[in-house]
PDB file of C-alpha atoms in Angstrom:
ATOM      1  CA  MET G   1     101.433   2.711  66.408  1.00  0.00           C
ATOM      2  CA  VAL G   2      99.735   3.109  63.037  1.00  0.00           C
ATOM      3  CA  ALA G   3      99.681   6.845  63.352  1.00  0.00           C
ATOM      4  CA  GLY G   4     103.409   6.912  63.805  1.00  0.00           C
ATOM      5  CA  LYS G   5     104.051   4.872  60.696  1.00  0.00           C
ATOM      6  CA  LEU G   6     101.795   7.300  58.564  1.00  0.00           C
ATOM      7  CA  ASP G   7     103.780  10.290  59.989  1.00  0.00           C
ATOM      8  CA  LEU G   8     107.162   8.809  58.769  1.00  0.00           C
ATOM      9  CA  GLN G   9     108.503  10.182  55.465  1.00  0.00           C
ATOM     10  CA  LYS G  10     107.789   7.803  52.697  1.00  0.00           C
ATOM     11  CA  ARG G  11     110.495   6.666  50.329  1.00  0.00           C
ATOM     12  CA  GLN G  12     110.652   8.718  47.062  1.00  0.00           C
ATOM     13  CA  HIS G  13     110.120   6.683  44.003  1.00  0.00           C
ATOM     14  CA  ARG G  14     112.995   7.142  41.629  1.00  0.00           C
ATOM     15  CA  GLU G  15     113.428   5.665  38.162  1.00  0.00           C
ATOM     16  CA  ARG G  16     116.715   4.304  36.918  1.00  0.00           C
ATOM     17  CA  ALA G  17     118.345   6.693  34.631  1.00  0.00           C
ATOM     18  CA  GLN G  18     120.340   5.938  31.367  1.00  0.00           C
ATOM     19  CA  PRO G  19     123.821   4.823  32.242  1.00  0.00           C
ATOM     20  CA  LEU G  20     126.505   7.268  31.205  1.00  0.00           C
ATOM     21  CA  LYS G  21     127.950   4.788  28.671  1.00  0.00           C
ATOM     22  CA  ARG G  22     124.500   4.701  26.880  1.00  0.00           C
ATOM     23  CA  GLN G  23     123.486   8.446  27.003  1.00  0.00           C
ATOM     24  CA  ARG G  24     124.002   8.682  23.234  1.00  0.00           C
ATOM     25  CA  LEU G  25     120.909   6.313  22.877  1.00  0.00           C
ATOM     26  CA  GLY G  26     118.673   8.713  24.496  1.00  0.00           C
ATOM     27  CA  LEU G  27     116.253   8.308  27.539  1.00  0.00           C
ATOM     28  CA  LEU G  28     116.096   4.804  29.069  1.00  0.00           C
ATOM     29  CA  GLU G  29     112.978   3.085  27.868  1.00  0.00           C
ATOM     30  CA  LYS G  30     110.512   1.945  30.512  1.00  0.00           C
ATOM     31  CA  HIS G  31     108.047  -0.792  30.341  1.00  0.00           C
ATOM     32  CA  ALA G  32     105.026   1.515  29.375  1.00  0.00           C
ATOM     33  CA  ASP G  33     107.139   2.669  26.555  1.00  0.00           C
ATOM     34  CA  TYR G  34     107.949  -0.924  25.479  1.00  0.00           C
ATOM     35  CA  VAL G  35     104.055  -1.759  25.477  1.00  0.00           C
ATOM     36  CA  LYS G  36     103.166   1.072  23.093  1.00  0.00           C
ATOM     37  CA  ARG G  37     106.025   0.394  20.690  1.00  0.00           C
ATOM     38  CA  ALA G  38     105.167  -3.430  20.806  1.00  0.00           C
ATOM     39  CA  ARG G  39     101.394  -2.814  19.893  1.00  0.00           C
ATOM     40  CA  ASP G  40     102.365  -0.421  17.167  1.00  0.00           C
ATOM     41  CA  PHE G  41     104.777  -2.905  15.691  1.00  0.00           C
ATOM     42  CA  HIS G  42     102.110  -5.901  15.788  1.00  0.00           C
ATOM     43  CA  SER G  43      99.277  -3.711  14.199  1.00  0.00           C
ATOM     44  CA  LYS G  44     101.666  -2.764  11.386  1.00  0.00           C
ATOM     45  CA  GLU G  45     102.639  -6.495  10.967  1.00  0.00           C
ATOM     46  CA  ASP G  46      98.930  -7.539  10.737  1.00  0.00           C
ATOM     47  CA  ARG G  47      98.244  -5.030   8.218  1.00  0.00           C
ATOM     48  CA  ILE G  48     101.109  -6.050   5.973  1.00  0.00           C
ATOM     49  CA  LYS G  49     100.097  -9.690   6.386  1.00  0.00           C
ATOM     50  CA  LYS G  50      96.486  -8.849   5.182  1.00  0.00           C
ATOM     51  CA  LEU G  51      97.850  -7.014   2.270  1.00  0.00           C
ATOM     52  CA  ARG G  52     100.033  -9.957   1.244  1.00  0.00           C
ATOM     53  CA  GLU G  53      97.168 -12.317   1.347  1.00  0.00           C
ATOM     54  CA  LYS G  54      95.184 -10.002  -0.873  1.00  0.00           C
ATOM     55  CA  ALA G  55      97.996  -9.843  -3.435  1.00  0.00           C
ATOM     56  CA  ALA G  56      98.368 -13.458  -3.458  1.00  0.00           C
ATOM     57  CA  GLY G  57      94.789 -14.173  -4.090  1.00  0.00           C
ATOM     58  CA  ARG G  58      94.191 -11.556  -6.775  1.00  0.00           C
ATOM     59  CA  ASN G  59      93.264 -12.371 -10.316  1.00  0.00           C
ATOM     60  CA  LYS G  60      95.996 -11.444 -12.747  1.00  0.00           C
ATOM     61  CA  ASP G  61      93.758 -11.164 -15.809  1.00  0.00           C
ATOM     62  CA  GLU G  62      91.423  -8.684 -14.019  1.00  0.00           C
ATOM     63  CA  PHE G  63      91.121  -5.448 -16.025  1.00  0.00           C
ATOM     64  CA  TYR G  64      88.952  -2.339 -15.863  1.00  0.00           C
ATOM     65  CA  PHE G  65      89.104   0.751 -18.086  1.00  0.00           C
ATOM     66  CA  GLY G  66      89.277   2.835 -15.072  1.00  0.00           C
ATOM     67  CA  MET G  67      92.670   1.458 -14.520  1.00  0.00           C
ATOM     68  CA  ILE G  68      94.081   3.328 -17.631  1.00  0.00           C
ATOM     69  CA  LYS G  69      93.289   6.894 -16.236  1.00  0.00           C
ATOM     70  CA  ALA G  70      93.839   5.939 -12.587  1.00  0.00           C
ATOM     71  CA  ARG G  71      96.684   7.651 -10.758  1.00  0.00           C
ATOM     72  CA  THR G  72      98.064   7.828  -7.271  1.00  0.00           C
ATOM     73  CA  SER G  73      99.553  11.054  -5.466  1.00  0.00           C
ATOM     74  CA  LYS G  74     101.751  10.108  -2.584  1.00  0.00           C
ATOM     75  CA  GLY G  75     100.130   6.715  -2.355  1.00  0.00           C
ATOM     76  CA  VAL G  76      96.584   8.120  -2.383  1.00  0.00           C
ATOM     77  CA  HIS G  77      94.389   7.121  -5.234  1.00  0.00           C
ATOM     78  CA  MET G  78      93.116  10.153  -7.179  1.00  0.00           C
ATOM     79  CA  GLN G  79      90.177  10.095  -9.427  1.00  0.00           C
ATOM     80  CA  SER G  80      89.391  12.794 -11.977  1.00  0.00           C
ATOM     81  CA  ARG G  81      85.711  14.139 -11.791  1.00  0.00           C
ATOM     82  CA  GLY G  82      85.735  14.851 -15.587  1.00  0.00           C
ATOM     83  CA  ASN G  83      85.960  18.606 -15.288  1.00  0.00           C
ATOM     84  CA  GLU G  84      87.912  20.429 -17.988  1.00  0.00           C
ATOM     85  CA  VAL G  85      89.983  23.373 -17.413  1.00  0.00           C
ATOM     86  CA  LEU G  86      88.573  26.526 -19.274  1.00  0.00           C
ATOM     87  CA  SER G  87      90.750  29.170 -20.796  1.00  0.00           C
ATOM     88  CA  ASN G  88      90.803  32.521 -19.656  1.00  0.00           C
ATOM     89  CA  ASP G  89      89.309  33.888 -22.872  1.00  0.00           C
ATOM     90  CA  LEU G  90      86.376  31.451 -22.696  1.00  0.00           C
ATOM     91  CA  VAL G  91      85.755  32.445 -19.125  1.00  0.00           C
ATOM     92  CA  LYS G  92      85.484  36.005 -19.947  1.00  0.00           C
ATOM     93  CA  VAL G  93      83.047  35.310 -22.945  1.00  0.00           C
ATOM     94  CA  LEU G  94      80.808  33.300 -20.467  1.00  0.00           C
ATOM     95  CA  LYS G  95      80.846  35.971 -17.822  1.00  0.00           C
ATOM     96  CA  THR G  96      79.958  38.626 -20.429  1.00  0.00           C
ATOM     97  CA  GLN G  97      77.066  36.379 -21.608  1.00  0.00           C
ATOM     98  CA  ASP G  98      75.762  36.052 -17.913  1.00  0.00           C
ATOM     99  CA  ALA G  99      75.742  39.815 -17.513  1.00  0.00           C
ATOM    100  CA  GLY G 100      73.772  40.334 -20.752  1.00  0.00           C
ATOM    101  CA  TYR G 101      71.292  37.868 -19.857  1.00  0.00           C
ATOM    102  CA  ILE G 102      70.730  39.618 -16.391  1.00  0.00           C
ATOM    103  CA  ARG G 103      70.616  43.029 -18.212  1.00  0.00           C
ATOM    104  CA  THR G 104      67.879  41.683 -20.660  1.00  0.00           C
ATOM    105  CA  HIS G 105      65.700  40.286 -17.881  1.00  0.00           C
ATOM    106  CA  LYS G 106      66.188  43.480 -15.926  1.00  0.00           C
ATOM    107  CA  ALA G 107      64.915  45.693 -18.821  1.00  0.00           C
ATOM    108  CA  ILE G 108      61.928  43.300 -19.362  1.00  0.00           C
ATOM    109  CA  GLU G 109      60.884  43.658 -15.717  1.00  0.00           C
ATOM    110  CA  GLN G 110      61.402  47.401 -15.781  1.00  0.00           C
ATOM    111  CA  SER G 111      59.297  47.824 -18.790  1.00  0.00           C
ATOM    112  CA  ARG G 112      56.481  45.795 -17.154  1.00  0.00           C
ATOM    113  CA  VAL G 113      56.549  47.915 -13.997  1.00  0.00           C
ATOM    114  CA  ASP G 114      56.399  51.143 -16.308  1.00  0.00           C
ATOM    115  CA  ARG G 115      53.455  49.863 -18.164  1.00  0.00           C
ATOM    116  CA  LEU G 116      51.615  49.078 -14.669  1.00  0.00           C
ATOM    117  CA  GLN G 117      52.558  52.520 -13.348  1.00  0.00           C
ATOM    118  CA  GLN G 118      51.217  54.339 -16.505  1.00  0.00           C
ATOM    119  CA  ARG G 119      48.019  52.374 -16.294  1.00  0.00           C
ATOM    120  CA  ILE G 120      47.508  53.326 -12.629  1.00  0.00           C
ATOM    121  CA  ASN G 121      48.350  57.008 -13.363  1.00  0.00           C
ATOM    122  CA  SER G 122      45.829  57.038 -16.168  1.00  0.00           C
ATOM    123  CA  LEU G 123      43.136  55.597 -13.911  1.00  0.00           C
ATOM    124  CA  ILE G 124      44.004  58.260 -11.297  1.00  0.00           C
ATOM    125  CA  GLU G 125      43.792  61.109 -13.531  1.00  0.00           C
ATOM    126  CA  THR G 126      40.538  59.987 -15.153  1.00  0.00           C
ATOM    127  CA  GLY G 127      38.940  59.486 -11.667  1.00  0.00           C
ATOM    128  CA  VAL G 128      37.984  55.970 -12.359  1.00  0.00           C
ATOM    129  CA  VAL G 129      39.933  54.693  -9.228  1.00  0.00           C
ATOM    130  CA  PRO G 130      37.065  54.086  -6.888  1.00  0.00           C
ATOM    131  CA  ALA G 131      37.569  54.537  -3.194  1.00  0.00           C
ATOM    132  CA  ALA G 132      36.583  52.051  -0.451  1.00  0.00           C
ATOM    133  CA  MET G 133      33.058  51.714   0.482  1.00  0.00           C
ATOM    134  CA  ASP G 134      32.002  53.640   3.589  1.00  0.00           C
ATOM    135  CA  GLU G 135      30.380  52.051   6.528  1.00  0.00           C
ATOM    136  CA  ASP G 136      27.115  54.002   5.939  1.00  0.00           C
ATOM    137  CA  ALA G 137      26.951  53.266   2.013  1.00  0.00           C
ATOM    138  CA  ASP G 138      24.121  51.087   0.726  1.00  0.00           C
ATOM    139  CA  GLU G 139      24.611  47.859  -1.301  1.00  0.00           C
ATOM    140  CA  TRP G 140      23.826  49.798  -4.633  1.00  0.00           C
ATOM    141  CA  ASP G 141      26.933  52.083  -4.006  1.00  0.00           C
ATOM    142  CA  SER G 142      29.924  50.926  -6.225  1.00  0.00           C
ATOM    143  CA  PHE G 143      33.148  50.714  -4.511  1.00  0.00           C
ATOM    144  CA  ASP G 144      36.673  49.145  -5.188  1.00  0.00           C
ATOM    145  CA  ALA G 145      39.312  47.903  -2.905  1.00  0.00           C
ATOM    146  CA  VAL G 146      41.812  50.316  -4.454  1.00  0.00           C
ATOM    147  CA  PRO G 147      42.072  53.640  -2.699  1.00  0.00           C
ATOM    148  CA  SER G 148      42.451  56.880  -4.507  1.00  0.00           C
ATOM    149  CA  THR G 149      45.640  58.881  -3.969  1.00  0.00           C
ATOM    150  CA  SER G 150      44.166  62.284  -5.171  1.00  0.00           C
ATOM    151  CA  ALA G 151      43.232  65.021  -2.597  1.00  0.00           C
ATOM    152  CA  THR G 152      39.547  65.333  -3.707  1.00  0.00           C
ATOM    153  CA  PRO G 153      37.486  62.146  -3.498  1.00  0.00           C
ATOM    154  CA  PRO G 154      36.517  60.641  -6.878  1.00  0.00           C
ATOM    155  CA  ALA G 155      32.799  60.930  -8.004  1.00  0.00           C
ATOM    156  CA  ARG G 156      30.956  57.583  -7.822  1.00  0.00           C
ATOM    157  CA  GLN G 157      29.311  56.133 -10.815  1.00  0.00           C
ATOM    158  CA  HIS G 158      25.810  54.961 -10.781  1.00  0.00           C
ATOM    159  CA  ILE G 159      23.428  53.219 -13.224  1.00  0.00           C
ATOM    160  CA  LEU G 160      19.845  54.531 -13.366  1.00  0.00           C
ATOM    161  CA  PHE G 161      17.178  52.760 -15.122  1.00  0.00           C
ATOM    162  CA  CYS G 162      14.167  54.788 -16.457  1.00  0.00           C
ATOM    163  CA  SER G 163      11.571  54.349 -19.164  1.00  0.00           C
ATOM    164  CA  ASN G 164      11.717  57.881 -20.176  1.00  0.00           C
ATOM    165  CA  LEU G 165      15.020  59.690 -21.085  1.00  0.00           C
ATOM    166  CA  ASP G 166      13.641  63.244 -20.681  1.00  0.00           C
ATOM    167  CA  ILE G 167      12.798  62.673 -16.975  1.00  0.00           C
ATOM    168  CA  VAL G 168      16.480  61.710 -16.305  1.00  0.00           C
ATOM    169  CA  ARG G 169      17.734  64.789 -18.237  1.00  0.00           C
ATOM    170  CA  SER G 170      15.583  67.188 -16.379  1.00  0.00           C
ATOM    171  CA  ALA G 171      15.881  65.479 -12.839  1.00  0.00           C
ATOM    172  CA  ASP G 172      18.117  66.785 -10.220  1.00  0.00           C
ATOM    173  CA  PRO G 173      21.234  64.298  -9.520  1.00  0.00           C
ATOM    174  CA  SER G 174      21.029  65.072  -5.936  1.00  0.00           C
ATOM    175  CA  THR G 175      17.541  63.924  -5.483  1.00  0.00           C
ATOM    176  CA  LEU G 176      17.959  60.850  -7.698  1.00  0.00           C
ATOM    177  CA  LEU G 177      21.129  59.555  -5.766  1.00  0.00           C
ATOM    178  CA  SER G 178      19.669  60.354  -2.344  1.00  0.00           C
ATOM    179  CA  LYS G 179      20.152  57.694   0.149  1.00  0.00           C
ATOM    180  CA  ARG G 180      17.261  55.605   1.315  1.00  0.00           C
ATOM    181  CA  PRO G 181      16.169  56.626   5.044  1.00  0.00           C
ATOM    182  CA  ARG G 182      16.752  53.894   7.452  1.00  0.00           C
ATOM    183  CA  THR G 183      13.935  52.945   9.823  1.00  0.00           C
ATOM    184  CA  SER G 184      15.080  52.757  13.469  1.00  0.00           C
ATOM    185  CA  VAL G 185      13.233  50.920  16.175  1.00  0.00           C
ATOM    186  CA  SER G 186      12.391  53.259  19.122  1.00  0.00           C
ATOM    187  CA  SER G 187      13.059  52.337  22.655  1.00  0.00           C
ATOM    188  CA  GLU G 188       9.533  52.462  23.718  1.00  0.00           C
ATOM    189  CA  THR G 189       8.569  49.847  20.964  1.00  0.00           C
ATOM    190  CA  ALA G 190      11.424  47.550  22.164  1.00  0.00           C
ATOM    191  CA  SER G 191      10.450  47.911  25.717  1.00  0.00           C
ATOM    192  CA  ALA G 192       6.850  47.097  24.717  1.00  0.00           C
ATOM    193  CA  ARG G 193       7.864  43.906  22.876  1.00  0.00           C
ATOM    194  CA  ARG G 194       9.938  42.707  25.928  1.00  0.00           C
ATOM    195  CA  SER G 195       6.982  43.441  28.135  1.00  0.00           C
ATOM    196  CA  ARG G 196       4.677  41.405  25.802  1.00  0.00           C
ATOM    197  CA  LYS G 197       7.085  38.450  25.636  1.00  0.00           C
ATOM    198  CA  GLY G 198       7.292  38.628  29.576  1.00  0.00           C
ATOM    199  CA  LYS G 199       3.531  38.571  29.869  1.00  0.00           C
ATOM    200  CA  ALA G 200       3.220  35.687  27.223  1.00  0.00           C
ATOM    201  CA  LYS G 201       5.434  33.570  29.225  1.00  0.00           C
ATOM    202  CA  ALA G 202       3.680  34.452  32.538  1.00  0.00           C
ATOM    203  CA  ASP G 203       0.188  34.011  31.684  1.00  0.00           C
ATOM    204  CA  PRO G 204      -1.285  32.527  28.563  1.00  0.00           C
ATOM    205  CA  VAL G 205      -3.559  34.909  26.501  1.00  0.00           C
ATOM    206  CA  ASP G 206      -6.379  34.018  24.027  1.00  0.00           C
ATOM    207  CA  PRO G 207      -5.045  34.161  20.468  1.00  0.00           C
ATOM    208  CA  ALA G 208      -8.106  36.066  19.303  1.00  0.00           C
ATOM    209  CA  ILE G 209      -7.567  38.708  21.921  1.00  0.00           C
ATOM    210  CA  ALA G 210      -3.967  39.129  21.162  1.00  0.00           C
ATOM    211  CA  ALA G 211      -4.632  39.616  17.532  1.00  0.00           C
ATOM    212  CA  ALA G 212      -7.154  42.264  18.233  1.00  0.00           C
ATOM    213  CA  GLU G 213      -4.805  44.151  20.351  1.00  0.00           C
ATOM    214  CA  GLU G 214      -1.999  43.958  17.830  1.00  0.00           C
ATOM    215  CA  ALA G 215      -4.333  45.185  15.158  1.00  0.00           C
ATOM    216  CA  SER G 216      -5.391  48.165  17.257  1.00  0.00           C
ATOM    217  CA  ARG G 217      -1.721  49.111  18.075  1.00  0.00           C
ATOM    218  CA  GLU G 218      -0.663  49.102  14.570  1.00  0.00           C
ATOM    219  CA  ALA G 219      -3.660  51.274  13.627  1.00  0.00           C
ATOM    220  CA  ALA G 220      -2.692  53.736  16.336  1.00  0.00           C
ATOM    221  CA  THR G 221       1.027  53.854  15.185  1.00  0.00           C
ATOM    222  CA  ALA G 222       0.038  54.381  11.613  1.00  0.00           C
TER     223      ALA G 222
END
């Protein structure tokens, strides 16, 4: 029974059109249209009422100096920021002054760069620019953090202290500036030390005997 009612074609909802005599008035207004129109009318009515209350309660003697320069444009209050319109000639003069200021500072910076470049070139030509210190160099070797750009490595400068000037003039620079030999510990000496440490941890030894053995070992190596 219910299924048969659902299968029946439902009645199509149709809205009443504007009568032929009133077609000149446009489309027939529905209830939803009336609600929107009524809400808009009442909102405008409330705003007008508030403005009338403000106008009725205002002070007629109230005055501000800003009222003199105040103006409105299409009902909107316009307030000036105090900016003055400059003439075209004055704008051109200001632009030329800005360009001259930039050129002056550019020339100052360029002269500073040129002086630094000349100083670096003079150091490179005289060979005073020291290279970085090698890994095998000693502490008394002079070095600098500025690397040399020349093809040949620059000569290192050393200060020698001597009581007699004739010895320094007659001496060979290669022998004076020879590097000090570095003492290296042999593998046998290191293994002997490790074995001694192991024995000392394992069995306690008399200190007098250990001292005698150490003295004899040093005499043998000497």
